Amino acid sequence: MNTTQYRHAIIGTGRPRGSEGATGFGMAHSHYKSFQNSKRVSLCAIADIEESHAKAFLADYNESATIYHDYRDLIREEKPDILSITVWPHLHADMTVAACEAGIRAIHCEKPMALTWADAKRMKAAADANGTILTFNHQRRFLEPIRTAAEMIHRGELGELLRIEAQCNDLYDTGTHWLDMMQYFNQESPIEWVIGQLDSWEDRRIFGALAEGQSIIHYKWTNGVRGLMIMGYEAKWDCSFRVTGSTGMLELLYTRPTLRVRLQGDSDWRFIDSKEGLHDEVSIDRACADTIRALDEPGYVPMLSVENAIRHTELIFASYYSSLFRGRVDMPLNYDENALNDMVAQGLLGPNRVR
């Protein structure tokens, strides 16, 4: 068993979810706890522009790490083995690129990747050029019902995989998790094309990023499997995922028990036992442990690698562009910006939309 100890730093501490002054989910606290649970890291430094947040963070965990106000100083002075980036999405790209270029060995960044397709590509290019292990916290892949479903699909228990359908709150923030799981079910197959439509009458923002009110995307992977996602208002099915094969079907529910199947020979749905659902915090422990494994084992590609994240991130921005372009978008995507932002700026969506 590898017992190498790694130095861990965090950019963006914030306040714990639900506490006074909190503006999000306090993912720095989740990263800290999960990396600490591995017994393989020590916290060496944190960076936050709000000194009160940084001091409160250290007090919460009785830590004495160095506080930096500028993340660039932290990167230059500390050179941690593992860097957590737990700020809002518009800051991810510059921080990630700077850390890669400084030689940081492993970066575990919050999702979604970035606000534009150009920035997402820039992050991957920096990691590739500098040999950085870059992972994103799409941690739900590590939950028992998701892994069990993926294993059943990959073993062919549903027959030939035909279609993966899903529903969630929005395409960018929640959708990045759901699309990541769909990629997992389809063994990371590249995406061939997408056609999508968005709608919004309000200035809806999630962690500073614009989000639609309703949306639908239909897409095709290069292996012939079709994907369908419905999001936003009135998108509620009785399940979060439905996977259809030539001889069987499975569904993942928001409630527990979470996984049910109807395979060849079954007269009705039957549930697969699972002690976990779709949101259990233990998944972040496993995600952080997998990043550590990538440091331990040169050549190991972590489950949440940038190679996996970039595919469904491209699909998000291609879906936005399809709505602006009003047509099918074939991959690779050649539109580097964020077409949802463009549509709002042009008055095609959002509160200034012409009715």
mmCIF file of C-alpha atoms in Angstrom:
data_model
loop_
_atom_site.group_PDB
_atom_site.id
_atom_site.type_symbol
_atom_site.label_atom_id
_atom_site.label_comp_id
_atom_site.label_asym_id
_atom_site.label_seq_id
_atom_site.Cartn_x
_atom_site.Cartn_y
_atom_site.Cartn_z
ATOM 1 C CA MET A 1 0.000 0.000 0.000
ATOM 2 C CA ASN A 2 1.345 3.414 -1.002
ATOM 3 C CA THR A 3 1.810 5.708 2.004
ATOM 4 C CA THR A 4 3.326 8.722 0.232
ATOM 5 C CA GLN A 5 2.069 11.943 1.803
ATOM 6 C CA TYR A 6 1.019 14.780 -0.499
ATOM 7 C CA ARG A 7 0.743 18.515 0.140
ATOM 8 C CA HIS A 8 -2.741 19.889 -0.559
ATOM 9 C CA ALA A 9 -3.826 23.492 -1.176
ATOM 10 C CA ILE A 10 -7.228 25.033 -1.836
ATOM 11 C CA ILE A 11 -8.200 28.114 -3.845
ATOM 12 C CA GLY A 12 -11.512 29.589 -2.727
ATOM 13 C CA THR A 13 -12.588 28.583 0.777
ATOM 14 C CA GLY A 14 -15.957 30.296 1.127
ATOM 15 C CA ARG A 15 -18.308 29.398 3.947
ATOM 16 C CA PRO A 16 -19.963 26.018 4.615
ATOM 17 C CA ARG A 17 -23.271 25.418 2.878
ATOM 18 C CA GLY A 18 -26.162 26.966 4.783
ATOM 19 C CA SER A 19 -23.966 29.045 7.101
ATOM 20 C CA GLU A 20 -24.008 32.837 7.398
ATOM 21 C CA GLY A 21 -22.228 34.399 4.439
ATOM 22 C CA ALA A 22 -22.400 31.273 2.281
ATOM 23 C CA THR A 23 -22.949 31.891 -1.445
ATOM 24 C CA GLY A 24 -22.859 28.307 -2.672
ATOM 25 C CA PHE A 25 -22.331 24.730 -1.611
ATOM 26 C CA GLY A 26 -19.037 25.370 0.184
ATOM 27 C CA MET A 27 -17.254 22.798 -1.939
ATOM 28 C CA ALA A 28 -13.861 23.727 -0.459
ATOM 29 C CA HIS A 29 -15.091 22.139 2.761
ATOM 30 C CA SER A 30 -16.079 18.962 0.907
ATOM 31 C CA HIS A 31 -12.705 18.807 -0.864
ATOM 32 C CA TYR A 32 -10.855 19.355 2.399
ATOM 33 C CA LYS A 33 -12.775 16.653 4.276
ATOM 34 C CA SER A 34 -12.524 14.122 1.469
ATOM 35 C CA PHE A 35 -8.807 14.583 0.877
ATOM 36 C CA GLN A 36 -8.265 14.421 4.641
ATOM 37 C CA ASN A 37 -10.307 11.215 4.824
ATOM 38 C CA SER A 38 -7.755 9.586 2.529
ATOM 39 C CA LYS A 39 -5.110 9.967 5.282
ATOM 40 C CA ARG A 40 -2.687 10.774 2.457
ATOM 41 C CA VAL A 41 -2.583 14.583 2.428
ATOM 42 C CA SER A 42 -1.827 17.554 4.634
ATOM 43 C CA LEU A 43 -3.208 21.037 4.063
ATOM 44 C CA CYS A 44 -0.333 23.436 3.365
ATOM 45 C CA ALA A 45 -2.111 26.574 2.114
ATOM 46 C CA ILE A 46 -5.397 28.214 1.199
ATOM 47 C CA ALA A 47 -6.251 31.265 -0.899
ATOM 48 C CA ASP A 48 -9.302 33.482 -0.626
ATOM 49 C CA ILE A 49 -9.875 37.146 -1.405
ATOM 50 C CA GLU A 50 -11.959 37.384 1.799
ATOM 51 C CA GLU A 51 -9.554 37.027 4.715
ATOM 52 C CA SER A 52 -12.429 36.422 7.127
ATOM 53 C CA HIS A 53 -13.480 33.367 5.094
ATOM 54 C CA ALA A 54 -9.933 32.006 5.067
ATOM 55 C CA LYS A 55 -9.476 32.476 8.807
ATOM 56 C CA ALA A 56 -12.859 30.931 9.535
ATOM 57 C CA PHE A 57 -11.968 27.959 7.342
ATOM 58 C CA LEU A 58 -8.781 27.263 9.297
ATOM 59 C CA ALA A 59 -10.591 27.718 12.602
ATOM 60 C CA ASP A 60 -13.335 25.295 11.554
ATOM 61 C CA TYR A 61 -10.764 22.514 11.135
ATOM 62 C CA ASN A 62 -8.120 23.589 13.646
ATOM 63 C CA GLU A 63 -5.616 23.998 10.816
ATOM 64 C CA SER A 64 -2.598 26.300 10.625
ATOM 65 C CA ALA A 65 -2.039 26.425 6.853
ATOM 66 C CA THR A 66 -0.665 29.576 5.241
ATOM 67 C CA ILE A 67 -3.267 32.057 3.977
ATOM 68 C CA TYR A 68 -2.827 33.810 0.637
ATOM 69 C CA HIS A 69 -5.029 36.534 -0.814
ATOM 70 C CA ASP A 70 -3.793 35.990 -4.378
ATOM 71 C CA TYR A 71 -3.906 32.463 -5.771
ATOM 72 C CA ARG A 72 -0.894 33.208 -7.970
ATOM 73 C CA ASP A 73 1.225 33.757 -4.869
ATOM 74 C CA LEU A 74 0.043 30.448 -3.436
ATOM 75 C CA ILE A 75 0.947 28.584 -6.611
ATOM 76 C CA ARG A 76 4.370 30.200 -6.857
ATOM 77 C CA GLU A 77 5.364 29.958 -3.189
ATOM 78 C CA GLU A 78 3.829 26.649 -2.136
ATOM 79 C CA LYS A 79 3.883 24.432 -5.249
ATOM 80 C CA PRO A 80 1.486 21.889 -3.664
ATOM 81 C CA ASP A 81 1.216 18.352 -5.031
ATOM 82 C CA ILE A 82 -2.579 18.628 -5.206
ATOM 83 C CA LEU A 83 -4.539 21.822 -5.793
ATOM 84 C CA SER A 84 -8.300 22.092 -5.265
ATOM 85 C CA ILE A 85 -10.003 24.856 -7.259
ATOM 86 C CA THR A 86 -13.384 25.504 -5.638
ATOM 87 C CA VAL A 87 -14.399 28.919 -6.956
ATOM 88 C CA TRP A 88 -17.188 29.889 -9.370
ATOM 89 C CA PRO A 89 -16.881 28.670 -12.982
ATOM 90 C CA HIS A 90 -15.788 31.973 -14.568
ATOM 91 C CA LEU A 91 -12.508 31.740 -12.601
ATOM 92 C CA HIS A 92 -11.649 28.121 -13.367
ATOM 93 C CA ALA A 93 -9.764 28.581 -16.634
ATOM 94 C CA ASP A 94 -7.194 31.197 -15.607
ATOM 95 C CA MET A 95 -6.477 29.460 -12.293
ATOM 96 C CA THR A 96 -6.138 26.037 -13.891
ATOM 97 C CA VAL A 97 -3.850 27.246 -16.670
ATOM 98 C CA ALA A 98 -1.632 29.115 -14.192
ATOM 99 C CA ALA A 99 -1.360 26.025 -11.974
ATOM 100 C CA CYS A 100 -0.523 23.761 -14.911
ATOM 101 C CA GLU A 101 2.146 26.138 -16.170
ATOM 102 C CA ALA A 102 3.634 26.341 -12.662
ATOM 103 C CA GLY A 103 4.126 22.582 -12.600
ATOM 104 C CA ILE A 104 1.413 21.599 -10.117
ATOM 105 C CA ARG A 105 1.169 17.817 -10.389
ATOM 106 C CA ALA A 106 -2.567 17.321 -9.803
ATOM 107 C CA ILE A 107 -5.550 19.681 -9.910
ATOM 108 C CA HIS A 108 -9.025 18.721 -8.718
ATOM 109 C CA CYS A 109 -11.366 21.421 -10.008
ATOM 110 C CA GLU A 110 -15.034 21.980 -9.374
ATOM 111 C CA LYS A 111 -17.451 21.617 -12.238
ATOM 112 C CA PRO A 112 -18.551 22.909 -14.731
ATOM 113 C CA MET A 113 -15.264 23.329 -16.567
ATOM 114 C CA ALA A 114 -15.521 26.925 -17.817
ATOM 115 C CA LEU A 115 -17.873 29.615 -19.153
ATOM 116 C CA THR A 116 -16.816 29.226 -22.797
ATOM 117 C CA TRP A 117 -15.752 26.414 -25.074
ATOM 118 C CA ALA A 118 -12.497 28.271 -25.793
ATOM 119 C CA ASP A 119 -11.625 28.330 -22.082
ATOM 120 C CA ALA A 120 -12.469 24.649 -21.635
ATOM 121 C CA LYS A 121 -10.106 23.760 -24.488
ATOM 122 C CA ARG A 122 -7.466 26.065 -23.034
ATOM 123 C CA MET A 123 -7.598 24.200 -19.712
ATOM 124 C CA LYS A 124 -7.146 20.815 -21.364
ATOM 125 C CA ALA A 125 -4.327 22.106 -23.578
ATOM 126 C CA ALA A 126 -2.468 23.444 -20.533
ATOM 127 C CA ALA A 127 -2.821 20.144 -18.694
ATOM 128 C CA ASP A 128 -1.668 18.167 -21.720
ATOM 129 C CA ALA A 129 1.311 20.445 -22.374
ATOM 130 C CA ASN A 130 2.529 20.286 -18.778
ATOM 131 C CA GLY A 131 1.715 16.688 -17.879
ATOM 132 C CA THR A 132 -0.755 17.794 -15.202
ATOM 133 C CA ILE A 133 -3.342 15.390 -13.793
ATOM 134 C CA LEU A 134 -6.503 17.476 -14.219
ATOM 135 C CA THR A 135 -9.753 16.141 -12.780
ATOM 136 C CA PHE A 136 -13.222 17.625 -12.331
ATOM 137 C CA ASN A 137 -15.591 16.848 -9.502
ATOM 138 C CA HIS A 138 -18.206 14.855 -11.426
ATOM 139 C CA GLN A 139 -18.243 12.617 -8.391
ATOM 140 C CA ARG A 140 -21.554 10.848 -8.997
ATOM 141 C CA ARG A 141 -19.784 8.254 -11.171
ATOM 142 C CA PHE A 142 -18.544 6.736 -7.910
ATOM 143 C CA LEU A 143 -21.978 6.082 -6.387
ATOM 144 C CA GLU A 144 -23.146 2.493 -6.106
ATOM 145 C CA PRO A 145 -26.330 2.661 -8.242
ATOM 146 C CA ILE A 146 -24.507 4.541 -11.021
ATOM 147 C CA ARG A 147 -21.637 2.061 -11.068
ATOM 148 C CA THR A 148 -23.984 -0.910 -10.922
ATOM 149 C CA ALA A 149 -26.027 0.484 -13.831
ATOM 150 C CA ALA A 150 -22.867 1.121 -15.881
ATOM 151 C CA GLU A 151 -21.564 -2.392 -15.219
ATOM 152 C CA MET A 152 -24.875 -3.941 -16.301
ATOM 153 C CA ILE A 153 -24.879 -1.882 -19.503
ATOM 154 C CA HIS A 154 -21.242 -2.666 -20.273
ATOM 155 C CA ARG A 155 -21.776 -6.415 -19.682
ATOM 156 C CA GLY A 156 -24.611 -6.384 -22.223
ATOM 157 C CA GLU A 157 -27.371 -7.271 -19.758
ATOM 158 C CA LEU A 158 -29.692 -4.859 -21.617
ATOM 159 C CA GLY A 159 -28.656 -6.252 -24.989
ATOM 160 C CA GLU A 160 -27.384 -3.773 -27.564
ATOM 161 C CA LEU A 161 -27.400 -0.258 -26.125
ATOM 162 C CA LEU A 162 -29.858 1.911 -28.070
ATOM 163 C CA ARG A 163 -30.852 5.042 -26.167
ATOM 164 C CA ILE A 164 -30.032 6.987 -22.979
ATOM 165 C CA GLU A 165 -32.575 9.539 -21.737
ATOM 166 C CA ALA A 166 -32.333 11.894 -18.769
ATOM 167 C CA GLN A 167 -33.958 14.871 -17.090
ATOM 168 C CA CYS A 168 -32.586 17.448 -14.666
ATOM 169 C CA ASN A 169 -32.745 21.126 -13.695
ATOM 170 C CA ASP A 170 -30.546 22.779 -16.326
ATOM 171 C CA LEU A 171 -27.956 22.001 -18.966
ATOM 172 C CA TYR A 172 -24.866 23.710 -17.537
ATOM 173 C CA ASP A 173 -24.736 23.246 -13.765
ATOM 174 C CA THR A 174 -26.722 20.088 -13.024
ATOM 175 C CA GLY A 175 -26.535 18.920 -16.621
ATOM 176 C CA THR A 176 -22.750 18.638 -16.508
ATOM 177 C CA HIS A 177 -23.187 15.831 -13.945
ATOM 178 C CA TRP A 178 -25.977 14.131 -15.895
ATOM 179 C CA LEU A 179 -24.156 14.290 -19.230
ATOM 180 C CA ASP A 180 -21.015 12.968 -17.546
ATOM 181 C CA MET A 181 -22.954 9.945 -16.289
ATOM 182 C CA MET A 182 -24.442 9.386 -19.740
ATOM 183 C CA GLN A 183 -20.901 9.375 -21.153
ATOM 184 C CA TYR A 184 -19.951 6.832 -18.494
ATOM 185 C CA PHE A 185 -22.852 4.578 -19.452
ATOM 186 C CA ASN A 186 -21.790 4.744 -23.114
ATOM 187 C CA GLN A 187 -18.109 4.075 -22.348
ATOM 188 C CA GLU A 188 -16.894 7.574 -23.290
ATOM 189 C CA SER A 189 -17.926 7.244 -26.930
ATOM 190 C CA PRO A 190 -17.344 10.464 -28.937
ATOM 191 C CA ILE A 191 -20.406 12.521 -29.864
ATOM 192 C CA GLU A 192 -21.270 12.919 -33.554
ATOM 193 C CA TRP A 193 -23.961 15.639 -33.550
ATOM 194 C CA VAL A 194 -26.486 17.502 -31.414
ATOM 195 C CA ILE A 195 -29.664 19.460 -32.018
ATOM 196 C CA GLY A 196 -31.000 21.533 -29.145
ATOM 197 C CA GLN A 197 -33.402 24.265 -28.122
ATOM 198 C CA LEU A 198 -33.317 26.619 -25.120
ATOM 199 C CA ASP A 199 -35.874 29.004 -23.646
ATOM 200 C CA SER A 200 -35.759 31.574 -20.842
ATOM 201 C CA TRP A 201 -37.708 34.687 -19.873
ATOM 202 C CA GLU A 202 -35.637 35.632 -16.826
ATOM 203 C CA ASP A 203 -32.055 36.395 -15.837
ATOM 204 C CA ARG A 204 -31.425 33.012 -14.248
ATOM 205 C CA ARG A 205 -27.910 32.513 -12.893
ATOM 206 C CA ILE A 206 -26.272 29.621 -11.074
ATOM 207 C CA PHE A 207 -22.959 30.522 -9.409
ATOM 208 C CA GLY A 208 -22.775 33.522 -11.703
ATOM 209 C CA ALA A 209 -23.341 31.564 -14.927
ATOM 210 C CA LEU A 210 -26.429 32.062 -17.059
ATOM 211 C CA ALA A 211 -28.823 29.119 -17.148
ATOM 212 C CA GLU A 212 -31.891 28.488 -19.267
ATOM 213 C CA GLY A 213 -35.445 28.066 -17.999
ATOM 214 C CA GLN A 214 -36.250 25.097 -20.238
ATOM 215 C CA SER A 215 -34.222 23.101 -22.728
ATOM 216 C CA ILE A 216 -34.119 19.916 -24.740
ATOM 217 C CA ILE A 217 -31.229 18.295 -26.576
ATOM 218 C CA HIS A 218 -31.128 15.262 -28.835
ATOM 219 C CA TYR A 219 -27.780 13.868 -29.855
ATOM 220 C CA LYS A 220 -26.016 10.889 -31.392
ATOM 221 C CA TRP A 221 -22.795 9.203 -30.367
ATOM 222 C CA THR A 222 -20.454 7.860 -33.041
ATOM 223 C CA ASN A 223 -21.353 4.291 -32.014
ATOM 224 C CA GLY A 224 -24.979 4.903 -33.048
ATOM 225 C CA VAL A 225 -26.511 5.286 -29.565
ATOM 226 C CA ARG A 226 -28.940 8.202 -29.181
ATOM 227 C CA GLY A 227 -29.127 10.559 -26.219
ATOM 228 C CA LEU A 228 -32.021 12.740 -25.070
ATOM 229 C CA MET A 229 -32.003 15.296 -22.236
ATOM 230 C CA ILE A 230 -34.970 17.384 -21.053
ATOM 231 C CA MET A 231 -34.302 20.131 -18.502
ATOM 232 C CA GLY A 232 -35.958 22.865 -16.509
ATOM 233 C CA TYR A 233 -39.594 23.686 -15.912
ATOM 234 C CA GLU A 234 -42.071 20.835 -16.410
ATOM 235 C CA ALA A 235 -39.294 18.369 -17.236
ATOM 236 C CA LYS A 236 -40.214 16.042 -14.392
ATOM 237 C CA TRP A 237 -40.351 12.361 -15.208
ATOM 238 C CA ASP A 238 -40.627 9.674 -12.589
ATOM 239 C CA CYS A 239 -36.906 8.926 -13.079
ATOM 240 C CA SER A 240 -33.622 10.751 -13.641
ATOM 241 C CA PHE A 241 -32.247 8.309 -16.258
ATOM 242 C CA ARG A 242 -33.787 5.728 -18.546
ATOM 243 C CA VAL A 243 -31.448 3.446 -20.487
ATOM 244 C CA THR A 244 -32.922 1.281 -23.252
ATOM 245 C CA GLY A 245 -31.275 -1.720 -24.839
ATOM 246 C CA SER A 246 -32.461 -4.248 -27.401
ATOM 247 C CA THR A 247 -33.554 -6.734 -24.696
ATOM 248 C CA GLY A 248 -33.949 -4.701 -21.533
ATOM 249 C CA MET A 249 -34.259 -1.383 -19.780
ATOM 250 C CA LEU A 250 -33.113 0.238 -16.549
ATOM 251 C CA GLU A 251 -34.089 3.388 -14.706
ATOM 252 C CA LEU A 252 -32.357 5.446 -12.033
ATOM 253 C CA LEU A 253 -34.773 7.204 -9.686
ATOM 254 C CA TYR A 254 -34.329 10.274 -7.514
ATOM 255 C CA THR A 255 -35.835 8.336 -4.608
ATOM 256 C CA ARG A 256 -34.607 5.153 -2.914
ATOM 257 C CA PRO A 257 -34.329 2.379 -3.874
ATOM 258 C CA THR A 258 -32.646 4.105 -6.801
ATOM 259 C CA LEU A 259 -32.021 1.476 -9.491
ATOM 260 C CA ARG A 260 -34.692 -0.659 -11.116
ATOM 261 C CA VAL A 261 -34.446 -2.929 -14.150
ATOM 262 C CA ARG A 262 -36.698 -4.801 -16.529
ATOM 263 C CA LEU A 263 -34.609 -7.342 -18.384
ATOM 264 C CA GLN A 264 -35.419 -10.163 -20.753
ATOM 265 C CA GLY A 265 -37.684 -12.598 -18.894
ATOM 266 C CA ASP A 266 -38.874 -10.055 -16.311
ATOM 267 C CA SER A 267 -42.632 -9.568 -16.164
ATOM 268 C CA ASP A 268 -42.312 -6.265 -14.317
ATOM 269 C CA TRP A 269 -39.757 -3.846 -12.869
ATOM 270 C CA ARG A 270 -37.509 -5.151 -10.106
ATOM 271 C CA PHE A 271 -35.256 -3.122 -7.837
ATOM 272 C CA ILE A 272 -31.505 -3.671 -7.429
ATOM 273 C CA ASP A 273 -30.440 -3.289 -3.813
ATOM 274 C CA SER A 274 -28.262 -0.266 -3.118
ATOM 275 C CA LYS A 275 -27.351 1.541 0.068
ATOM 276 C CA GLU A 276 -26.620 4.759 -1.865
ATOM 277 C CA GLY A 277 -28.586 7.213 -3.981
ATOM 278 C CA LEU A 278 -27.603 9.914 -6.492
ATOM 279 C CA HIS A 279 -26.283 12.521 -4.048
ATOM 280 C CA ASP A 280 -24.312 10.773 -1.291
ATOM 281 C CA GLU A 281 -21.272 12.701 -0.020
ATOM 282 C CA VAL A 282 -19.122 9.557 0.059
ATOM 283 C CA SER A 283 -18.768 9.981 -3.704
ATOM 284 C CA ILE A 284 -16.456 12.977 -3.138
ATOM 285 C CA ASP A 285 -14.231 10.837 -0.896
ATOM 286 C CA ARG A 286 -13.901 8.368 -3.756
ATOM 287 C CA ALA A 287 -13.284 11.089 -6.343
ATOM 288 C CA CYS A 288 -10.451 12.588 -4.287
ATOM 289 C CA ALA A 289 -8.990 9.150 -3.614
ATOM 290 C CA ASP A 290 -8.982 8.479 -7.367
ATOM 291 C CA THR A 291 -7.005 11.672 -7.994
ATOM 292 C CA ILE A 292 -4.482 10.520 -5.389
ATOM 293 C CA ARG A 293 -4.289 7.158 -7.135
ATOM 294 C CA ALA A 294 -3.311 8.951 -10.346
ATOM 295 C CA LEU A 295 -0.361 10.468 -8.461
ATOM 296 C CA ASP A 296 0.564 7.091 -7.018
ATOM 297 C CA GLU A 297 0.362 5.207 -10.320
ATOM 298 C CA PRO A 298 1.946 6.979 -13.305
ATOM 299 C CA GLY A 299 -0.113 6.250 -16.408
ATOM 300 C CA TYR A 300 -3.356 5.636 -14.538
ATOM 301 C CA VAL A 301 -6.173 7.740 -16.041
ATOM 302 C CA PRO A 302 -8.558 8.860 -13.291
ATOM 303 C CA MET A 303 -12.294 8.396 -13.733
ATOM 304 C CA LEU A 304 -12.890 12.154 -13.635
ATOM 305 C CA SER A 305 -10.100 13.074 -16.052
ATOM 306 C CA VAL A 306 -10.165 16.113 -18.292
ATOM 307 C CA GLU A 307 -10.277 13.668 -21.208
ATOM 308 C CA ASN A 308 -13.703 12.534 -20.014
ATOM 309 C CA ALA A 309 -14.956 15.969 -18.976
ATOM 310 C CA ILE A 310 -14.120 17.700 -22.247
ATOM 311 C CA ARG A 311 -16.510 15.575 -24.326
ATOM 312 C CA HIS A 312 -19.692 16.414 -22.494
ATOM 313 C CA THR A 313 -18.540 20.011 -21.996
ATOM 314 C CA GLU A 314 -18.330 20.314 -25.779
ATOM 315 C CA LEU A 315 -21.872 18.944 -25.951
ATOM 316 C CA ILE A 316 -23.137 21.662 -23.586
ATOM 317 C CA PHE A 317 -21.679 24.481 -25.681
ATOM 318 C CA ALA A 318 -22.726 22.789 -28.945
ATOM 319 C CA SER A 319 -26.282 22.592 -27.608
ATOM 320 C CA TYR A 320 -26.230 26.318 -26.859
ATOM 321 C CA TYR A 321 -24.909 26.999 -30.348
ATOM 322 C CA SER A 322 -27.556 24.744 -31.912
ATOM 323 C CA SER A 323 -30.255 26.900 -30.312
ATOM 324 C CA LEU A 324 -28.611 30.093 -31.620
ATOM 325 C CA PHE A 325 -27.849 28.563 -35.023
ATOM 326 C CA ARG A 326 -31.299 26.896 -35.171
ATOM 327 C CA GLY A 327 -29.966 23.692 -36.605
ATOM 328 C CA ARG A 328 -27.951 20.539 -36.063
ATOM 329 C CA VAL A 329 -24.355 21.009 -34.958
ATOM 330 C CA ASP A 330 -21.824 18.428 -36.077
ATOM 331 C CA MET A 331 -18.773 17.790 -33.933
ATOM 332 C CA PRO A 332 -16.161 19.074 -33.465
ATOM 333 C CA LEU A 333 -17.656 22.366 -32.307
ATOM 334 C CA ASN A 334 -16.052 25.341 -34.033
ATOM 335 C CA TYR A 335 -17.828 28.086 -32.050
ATOM 336 C CA ASP A 336 -15.566 29.112 -29.184
ATOM 337 C CA GLU A 337 -17.903 31.328 -27.184
ATOM 338 C CA ASN A 338 -21.003 30.709 -25.057
ATOM 339 C CA ALA A 339 -24.052 31.007 -27.318
ATOM 340 C CA LEU A 340 -26.440 31.222 -24.357
ATOM 341 C CA ASN A 341 -24.675 34.419 -23.268
ATOM 342 C CA ASP A 342 -24.863 35.641 -26.863
ATOM 343 C CA MET A 343 -28.602 34.968 -27.116
ATOM 344 C CA VAL A 344 -29.291 36.861 -23.895
ATOM 345 C CA ALA A 345 -27.078 39.765 -25.007
ATOM 346 C CA GLN A 346 -28.953 39.909 -28.329
ATOM 347 C CA GLY A 347 -32.357 39.914 -26.643
ATOM 348 C CA LEU A 348 -33.274 36.500 -28.053
ATOM 349 C CA LEU A 349 -33.594 35.058 -24.528
ATOM 350 C CA GLY A 350 -33.807 36.456 -21.033
ATOM 351 C CA PRO A 351 -35.650 39.398 -19.476
ATOM 352 C CA ASN A 352 -35.064 41.695 -22.481
ATOM 353 C CA ARG A 353 -36.397 39.172 -24.951
ATOM 354 C CA VAL A 354 -38.822 40.578 -27.499
ATOM 355 C CA ARG A 355 -42.079 38.683 -27.076
#
